[in-house]
mmCIF file of C-alpha atoms in Angstrom:
data_model
loop_
_atom_site.group_PDB
_atom_site.id
_atom_site.type_symbol
_atom_site.label_atom_id
_atom_site.label_comp_id
_atom_site.label_asym_id
_atom_site.label_seq_id
_atom_site.Cartn_x
_atom_site.Cartn_y
_atom_site.Cartn_z
ATOM 1 C CA UNK B 1 12.759 52.258 -40.758
ATOM 2 C CA UNK B 2 15.723 54.112 -39.608
ATOM 3 C CA UNK B 3 19.101 52.557 -39.008
ATOM 4 C CA UNK B 4 21.902 53.921 -36.750
ATOM 5 C CA UNK B 5 25.512 53.190 -37.847
ATOM 6 C CA UNK B 6 28.373 54.027 -35.434
ATOM 7 C CA UNK B 7 31.719 54.425 -36.334
ATOM 8 C CA UNK B 8 34.446 54.699 -33.383
ATOM 9 C CA UNK B 9 37.801 56.365 -34.241
ATOM 10 C CA UNK B 10 40.965 57.479 -32.910
ATOM 11 C CA UNK B 11 43.801 59.013 -34.924
ATOM 12 C CA UNK B 12 43.022 57.044 -37.976
ATOM 13 C CA UNK B 13 43.012 59.615 -40.936
ATOM 14 C CA UNK B 14 44.496 57.310 -43.326
ATOM 15 C CA UNK B 15 41.157 55.088 -43.513
ATOM 16 C CA UNK B 16 38.361 56.917 -42.138
ATOM 17 C CA UNK B 17 37.340 58.492 -45.364
ATOM 18 C CA UNK B 18 36.831 54.838 -46.697
ATOM 19 C CA UNK B 19 34.446 54.088 -43.927
ATOM 20 C CA UNK B 20 32.466 57.360 -44.173
ATOM 21 C CA UNK B 21 32.259 57.168 -47.822
ATOM 22 C CA UNK B 22 30.886 53.596 -47.894
ATOM 23 C CA UNK B 23 28.084 54.801 -45.529
ATOM 24 C CA UNK B 24 27.120 58.001 -47.380
ATOM 25 C CA UNK B 25 27.267 55.966 -50.852
ATOM 26 C CA UNK B 26 24.490 53.404 -49.670
ATOM 27 C CA UNK B 27 21.159 53.134 -51.743
ATOM 28 C CA UNK B 28 19.327 52.993 -48.470
ATOM 29 C CA UNK B 29 19.052 56.720 -47.125
ATOM 30 C CA UNK B 30 17.230 56.454 -43.964
ATOM 31 C CA UNK B 31 20.578 56.228 -41.959
ATOM 32 C CA UNK B 32 21.818 58.169 -38.760
ATOM 33 C CA UNK B 33 25.451 58.013 -38.810
ATOM 34 C CA UNK B 34 27.279 58.832 -35.768
ATOM 35 C CA UNK B 35 31.047 58.977 -35.356
ATOM 36 C CA UNK B 36 32.715 59.097 -32.085
ATOM 37 C CA UNK B 37 36.392 60.141 -31.905
ATOM 38 C CA UNK B 38 38.555 59.624 -28.948
ATOM 39 C CA UNK B 39 40.229 63.291 -29.247
ATOM 40 C CA UNK B 40 42.440 62.535 -32.349
ATOM 41 C CA UNK B 41 45.386 64.700 -32.910
ATOM 42 C CA UNK B 42 46.372 63.593 -36.428
ATOM 43 C CA UNK B 43 43.849 65.212 -38.653
ATOM 44 C CA UNK B 44 40.957 62.832 -38.341
ATOM 45 C CA UNK B 45 38.750 65.528 -36.740
ATOM 46 C CA UNK B 46 39.277 68.006 -39.630
ATOM 47 C CA UNK B 47 38.540 65.150 -42.039
ATOM 48 C CA UNK B 48 35.178 64.322 -40.394
ATOM 49 C CA UNK B 49 34.378 67.762 -40.156
ATOM 50 C CA UNK B 50 34.902 68.357 -43.810
ATOM 51 C CA UNK B 51 31.649 66.148 -44.241
ATOM 52 C CA UNK B 52 29.792 68.783 -42.604
ATOM 53 C CA UNK B 53 26.066 67.961 -41.941
ATOM 54 C CA UNK B 54 26.379 64.503 -43.993
ATOM 55 C CA UNK B 55 27.415 63.186 -40.643
ATOM 56 C CA UNK B 56 24.417 63.086 -38.253
ATOM 57 C CA UNK B 57 26.176 63.294 -35.145
ATOM 58 C CA UNK B 58 29.614 63.737 -34.284
ATOM 59 C CA UNK B 59 31.480 63.999 -30.823
ATOM 60 C CA UNK B 60 35.136 64.041 -30.093
ATOM 61 C CA UNK B 61 36.375 63.551 -26.507
ATOM 62 C CA UNK B 62 38.733 61.327 -24.520
ATOM 63 C CA UNK B 63 37.295 57.992 -23.774
ATOM 64 C CA UNK B 64 38.304 54.659 -21.797
ATOM 65 C CA UNK B 65 38.871 52.815 -24.800
ATOM 66 C CA UNK B 66 37.235 51.250 -28.036
ATOM 67 C CA UNK B 67 34.125 49.705 -26.047
ATOM 68 C CA UNK B 68 33.525 52.649 -23.931
ATOM 69 C CA UNK B 69 33.358 54.751 -27.142
ATOM 70 C CA UNK B 70 30.850 52.268 -28.801
ATOM 71 C CA UNK B 71 28.618 52.671 -25.736
ATOM 72 C CA UNK B 72 28.801 56.436 -26.366
ATOM 73 C CA UNK B 73 27.574 55.950 -29.915
ATOM 74 C CA UNK B 74 24.819 53.356 -28.778
ATOM 75 C CA UNK B 75 23.748 56.086 -26.232
ATOM 76 C CA UNK B 76 23.339 58.626 -28.993
ATOM 77 C CA UNK B 77 21.459 56.233 -31.395
ATOM 78 C CA UNK B 78 17.625 56.749 -32.059
ATOM 79 C CA UNK B 79 17.442 54.294 -35.002
ATOM 80 C CA UNK B 80 15.344 51.226 -34.669
ATOM 81 C CA UNK B 81 18.331 49.268 -35.862
ATOM 82 C CA UNK B 82 21.909 49.682 -34.864
ATOM 83 C CA UNK B 83 25.067 48.574 -36.858
ATOM 84 C CA UNK B 84 28.826 49.299 -36.028
ATOM 85 C CA UNK B 85 31.287 50.154 -38.783
ATOM 86 C CA UNK B 86 34.777 50.224 -37.595
ATOM 87 C CA UNK B 87 37.190 53.039 -38.976
ATOM 88 C CA UNK B 88 39.297 50.553 -40.719
ATOM 89 C CA UNK B 89 36.433 48.644 -42.330
ATOM 90 C CA UNK B 90 34.024 49.630 -45.030
ATOM 91 C CA UNK B 91 30.902 47.881 -46.720
ATOM 92 C CA UNK B 92 31.524 45.596 -49.681
ATOM 93 C CA UNK B 93 28.994 47.625 -51.902
ATOM 94 C CA UNK B 94 26.455 50.221 -51.979
ATOM 95 C CA UNK B 95 23.505 47.817 -51.377
ATOM 96 C CA UNK B 96 24.550 46.587 -47.972
ATOM 97 C CA UNK B 97 22.045 48.589 -45.720
ATOM 98 C CA UNK B 98 19.225 48.125 -48.135
ATOM 99 C CA UNK B 99 19.814 44.330 -48.066
ATOM 100 C CA UNK B 100 20.038 44.498 -44.208
ATOM 101 C CA UNK B 101 16.796 46.462 -43.936
ATOM 102 C CA UNK B 102 14.950 44.176 -46.458
ATOM 103 C CA UNK B 103 15.740 41.064 -44.232
ATOM 104 C CA UNK B 104 14.630 42.657 -41.028
ATOM 105 C CA UNK B 105 11.360 43.714 -42.466
ATOM 106 C CA UNK B 106 10.773 40.396 -44.277
ATOM 107 C CA UNK B 107 11.961 38.154 -41.310
ATOM 108 C CA UNK B 108 10.671 40.500 -38.354
ATOM 109 C CA UNK B 109 13.897 39.376 -36.656
ATOM 110 C CA UNK B 110 15.951 41.067 -33.845
ATOM 111 C CA UNK B 111 19.397 40.622 -35.248
ATOM 112 C CA UNK B 112 21.295 39.727 -38.447
ATOM 113 C CA UNK B 113 24.905 38.743 -39.043
ATOM 114 C CA UNK B 114 26.637 37.913 -42.404
ATOM 115 C CA UNK B 115 30.206 36.913 -43.747
ATOM 116 C CA UNK B 116 33.317 39.072 -43.900
ATOM 117 C CA UNK B 117 36.245 39.327 -45.894
ATOM 118 C CA UNK B 118 40.019 40.376 -44.868
ATOM 119 C CA UNK B 119 41.801 42.332 -47.230
ATOM 120 C CA UNK B 120 45.606 43.523 -47.468
ATOM 121 C CA UNK B 121 45.716 47.330 -46.650
ATOM 122 C CA UNK B 122 47.645 47.838 -49.703
ATOM 123 C CA UNK B 123 45.368 46.149 -52.026
ATOM 124 C CA UNK B 124 41.739 46.202 -50.949
ATOM 125 C CA UNK B 125 40.543 43.741 -53.670
ATOM 126 C CA UNK B 126 43.077 41.111 -52.464
ATOM 127 C CA UNK B 127 41.135 38.647 -50.148
ATOM 128 C CA UNK B 128 43.406 37.037 -47.835
ATOM 129 C CA UNK B 129 40.721 35.393 -45.475
ATOM 130 C CA UNK B 130 37.184 34.695 -45.679
ATOM 131 C CA UNK B 131 35.111 34.643 -42.460
ATOM 132 C CA UNK B 132 32.215 32.343 -42.881
ATOM 133 C CA UNK B 133 29.755 33.025 -40.091
ATOM 134 C CA UNK B 134 27.943 30.076 -40.927
ATOM 135 C CA UNK B 135 30.608 27.899 -39.264
ATOM 136 C CA UNK B 136 30.407 30.237 -36.195
ATOM 137 C CA UNK B 137 26.773 29.676 -34.824
ATOM 138 C CA UNK B 138 25.693 29.308 -31.345
ATOM 139 C CA UNK B 139 26.632 25.619 -31.210
ATOM 140 C CA UNK B 140 30.313 26.518 -31.839
ATOM 141 C CA UNK B 141 30.433 29.548 -29.327
ATOM 142 C CA UNK B 142 32.167 26.990 -26.849
ATOM 143 C CA UNK B 143 35.097 27.180 -29.143
ATOM 144 C CA UNK B 144 34.985 30.884 -29.427
ATOM 145 C CA UNK B 145 33.759 30.800 -33.017
ATOM 146 C CA UNK B 146 31.328 33.288 -33.344
ATOM 147 C CA UNK B 147 29.862 35.331 -36.209
ATOM 148 C CA UNK B 148 31.715 38.019 -37.647
ATOM 149 C CA UNK B 149 30.766 41.005 -35.315
ATOM 150 C CA UNK B 150 31.060 43.941 -37.740
ATOM 151 C CA UNK B 151 28.446 42.427 -39.893
ATOM 152 C CA UNK B 152 25.965 42.245 -36.610
ATOM 153 C CA UNK B 153 23.029 44.329 -36.789
ATOM 154 C CA UNK B 154 20.830 44.387 -33.815
ATOM 155 C CA UNK B 155 17.524 46.183 -32.749
ATOM 156 C CA UNK B 156 17.951 48.892 -30.488
ATOM 157 C CA UNK B 157 15.605 47.569 -27.782
ATOM 158 C CA UNK B 158 18.030 44.710 -27.276
ATOM 159 C CA UNK B 159 20.856 46.968 -25.976
ATOM 160 C CA UNK B 160 18.283 48.604 -23.834
ATOM 161 C CA UNK B 161 17.287 45.462 -22.333
ATOM 162 C CA UNK B 162 20.284 43.038 -22.152
ATOM 163 C CA UNK B 163 23.026 45.765 -21.722
ATOM 164 C CA UNK B 164 25.792 47.454 -23.760
ATOM 165 C CA UNK B 165 29.627 46.470 -24.063
ATOM 166 C CA UNK B 166 31.347 45.628 -21.077
ATOM 167 C CA UNK B 167 34.522 48.070 -20.871
ATOM 168 C CA UNK B 168 36.514 45.875 -18.769
ATOM 169 C CA UNK B 169 37.374 43.684 -21.660
ATOM 170 C CA UNK B 170 40.507 44.643 -23.712
ATOM 171 C CA UNK B 171 39.544 42.682 -26.868
ATOM 172 C CA UNK B 172 36.636 40.215 -25.971
ATOM 173 C CA UNK B 173 33.446 42.280 -25.418
ATOM 174 C CA UNK B 174 32.265 41.643 -29.091
ATOM 175 C CA UNK B 175 32.051 38.076 -28.303
ATOM 176 C CA UNK B 176 30.562 38.657 -24.786
ATOM 177 C CA UNK B 177 27.843 40.856 -26.336
ATOM 178 C CA UNK B 178 26.970 38.298 -28.906
ATOM 179 C CA UNK B 179 26.989 35.352 -26.397
ATOM 180 C CA UNK B 180 24.723 37.489 -24.165
ATOM 181 C CA UNK B 181 22.300 38.390 -26.865
ATOM 182 C CA UNK B 182 22.401 35.213 -29.056
ATOM 183 C CA UNK B 183 23.141 32.416 -26.474
ATOM 184 C CA UNK B 184 21.919 33.506 -23.051
ATOM 185 C CA UNK B 185 18.864 35.713 -23.911
ATOM 186 C CA UNK B 186 18.096 33.827 -27.090
ATOM 187 C CA UNK B 187 17.110 36.972 -29.130
ATOM 188 C CA UNK B 188 16.220 35.641 -32.805
ATOM 189 C CA UNK B 189 18.313 36.151 -35.600
ATOM 190 C CA UNK B 190 18.997 35.772 -39.384
ATOM 191 C CA UNK B 191 22.153 34.726 -41.102
ATOM 192 C CA UNK B 192 22.647 36.364 -44.564
ATOM 193 C CA UNK B 193 24.970 34.113 -46.683
ATOM 194 C CA UNK B 194 27.166 36.549 -48.259
ATOM 195 C CA UNK B 195 30.055 38.994 -47.311
ATOM 196 C CA UNK B 196 29.033 42.437 -46.220
ATOM 197 C CA UNK B 197 32.174 44.001 -44.883
ATOM 198 C CA UNK B 198 35.894 44.361 -46.062
ATOM 199 C CA UNK B 199 38.394 44.366 -43.263
ATOM 200 C CA UNK B 200 42.006 45.550 -43.369
ATOM 201 C CA UNK B 201 44.250 42.883 -41.767
ATOM 202 C CA UNK B 202 46.442 43.769 -38.969
ATOM 203 C CA UNK B 203 43.887 45.356 -36.268
ATOM 204 C CA UNK B 204 43.660 44.683 -32.553
ATOM 205 C CA UNK B 205 42.083 41.516 -32.459
ATOM 206 C CA UNK B 206 44.044 40.100 -35.504
ATOM 207 C CA UNK B 207 47.288 40.713 -34.292
ATOM 208 C CA UNK B 208 49.572 37.867 -33.003
ATOM 209 C CA UNK B 209 50.246 39.471 -29.701
ATOM 210 C CA UNK B 210 46.561 39.546 -28.835
ATOM 211 C CA UNK B 211 45.978 35.763 -28.983
ATOM 212 C CA UNK B 212 46.710 34.939 -25.321
ATOM 213 C CA UNK B 213 44.775 38.031 -23.770
ATOM 214 C CA UNK B 214 41.888 37.117 -26.358
ATOM 215 C CA UNK B 215 41.709 33.608 -25.501
ATOM 216 C CA UNK B 216 41.443 34.137 -21.745
ATOM 217 C CA UNK B 217 38.767 36.843 -22.303
ATOM 218 C CA UNK B 218 36.906 34.376 -24.458
ATOM 219 C CA UNK B 219 37.006 31.759 -21.812
ATOM 220 C CA UNK B 220 35.621 34.479 -19.368
ATOM 221 C CA UNK B 221 32.819 35.115 -21.771
ATOM 222 C CA UNK B 222 32.037 31.210 -21.950
ATOM 223 C CA UNK B 223 32.023 30.868 -18.098
ATOM 224 C CA UNK B 224 29.867 34.191 -17.488
ATOM 225 C CA UNK B 225 27.354 32.903 -19.933
ATOM 226 C CA UNK B 226 27.305 29.410 -18.834
ATOM 227 C CA UNK B 227 28.874 27.867 -22.183
ATOM 228 C CA UNK B 228 30.690 24.545 -21.449
ATOM 229 C CA UNK B 229 34.314 25.588 -22.509
ATOM 230 C CA UNK B 230 38.110 25.407 -21.741
ATOM 231 C CA UNK B 231 41.253 26.752 -23.031
ATOM 232 C CA UNK B 232 42.029 23.891 -25.257
ATOM 233 C CA UNK B 233 38.536 24.252 -26.839
ATOM 234 C CA UNK B 234 39.138 27.601 -27.305
ATOM 235 C CA UNK B 235 42.482 27.171 -29.069
ATOM 236 C CA UNK B 236 40.935 24.732 -31.390
ATOM 237 C CA UNK B 237 39.630 27.572 -33.305
ATOM 238 C CA UNK B 238 42.786 28.621 -34.945
ATOM 239 C CA UNK B 239 43.303 25.755 -37.266
ATOM 240 C CA UNK B 240 39.712 26.500 -38.258
ATOM 241 C CA UNK B 241 40.737 30.200 -38.890
ATOM 242 C CA UNK B 242 43.666 28.990 -40.906
ATOM 243 C CA UNK B 243 41.284 27.064 -43.302
ATOM 244 C CA UNK B 244 39.567 30.243 -43.858
ATOM 245 C CA UNK B 245 42.681 31.712 -45.234
ATOM 246 C CA UNK B 246 42.271 29.283 -48.057
ATOM 247 C CA UNK B 247 38.646 30.041 -48.964
ATOM 248 C CA UNK B 248 38.890 33.221 -51.300
#
């Protein structure tokens, strides 16, 4: 079973090697690795090219933001399963994809998600928050609590049938696509109770300045997917997230 992994990057020469190496070091080898670069100018392109044909597909061109770039990667993907690994993130060990494939084959599922840990950029072994996706199932979508999107693997046919990322979202398109797939169209899924990804703190979706925009977009997602919610319910997720900082 072939799996396509997509990494979107723009001017991120400092961490792109971690993402690339975490893919190339996987024990599962039937991986189509696609990197979509937004016309970087900081040396990122040179780093990617240094890996040669170990990168299955590489494009570098201007795009209309993160979600547009992700959509380009999806359009290039030929694997039966698609996963997205951000350029700041990396897999927690070399067995992640092997575990994911085994779960898909054993359960004949359409999608899979798992847990995630946030780490300090200066100390990748220091967990500062544990994202427990078991507390973020469909019943909690009304609070904008949803599984960790970087751990979300889904069959390619799902994108083809139910659509790709909506590019008019600044931050919320990952919630939208999970709500559209899991809640509205009820594709089946498996929850793998273990962390698969390490994410550096400080990204777009984790910065304080994004909270208001993110909440408004998450409310829009709820409305468009007929999820009964309001801003008060959505803001309620932040105390829950703070509890996640305690669990290490």
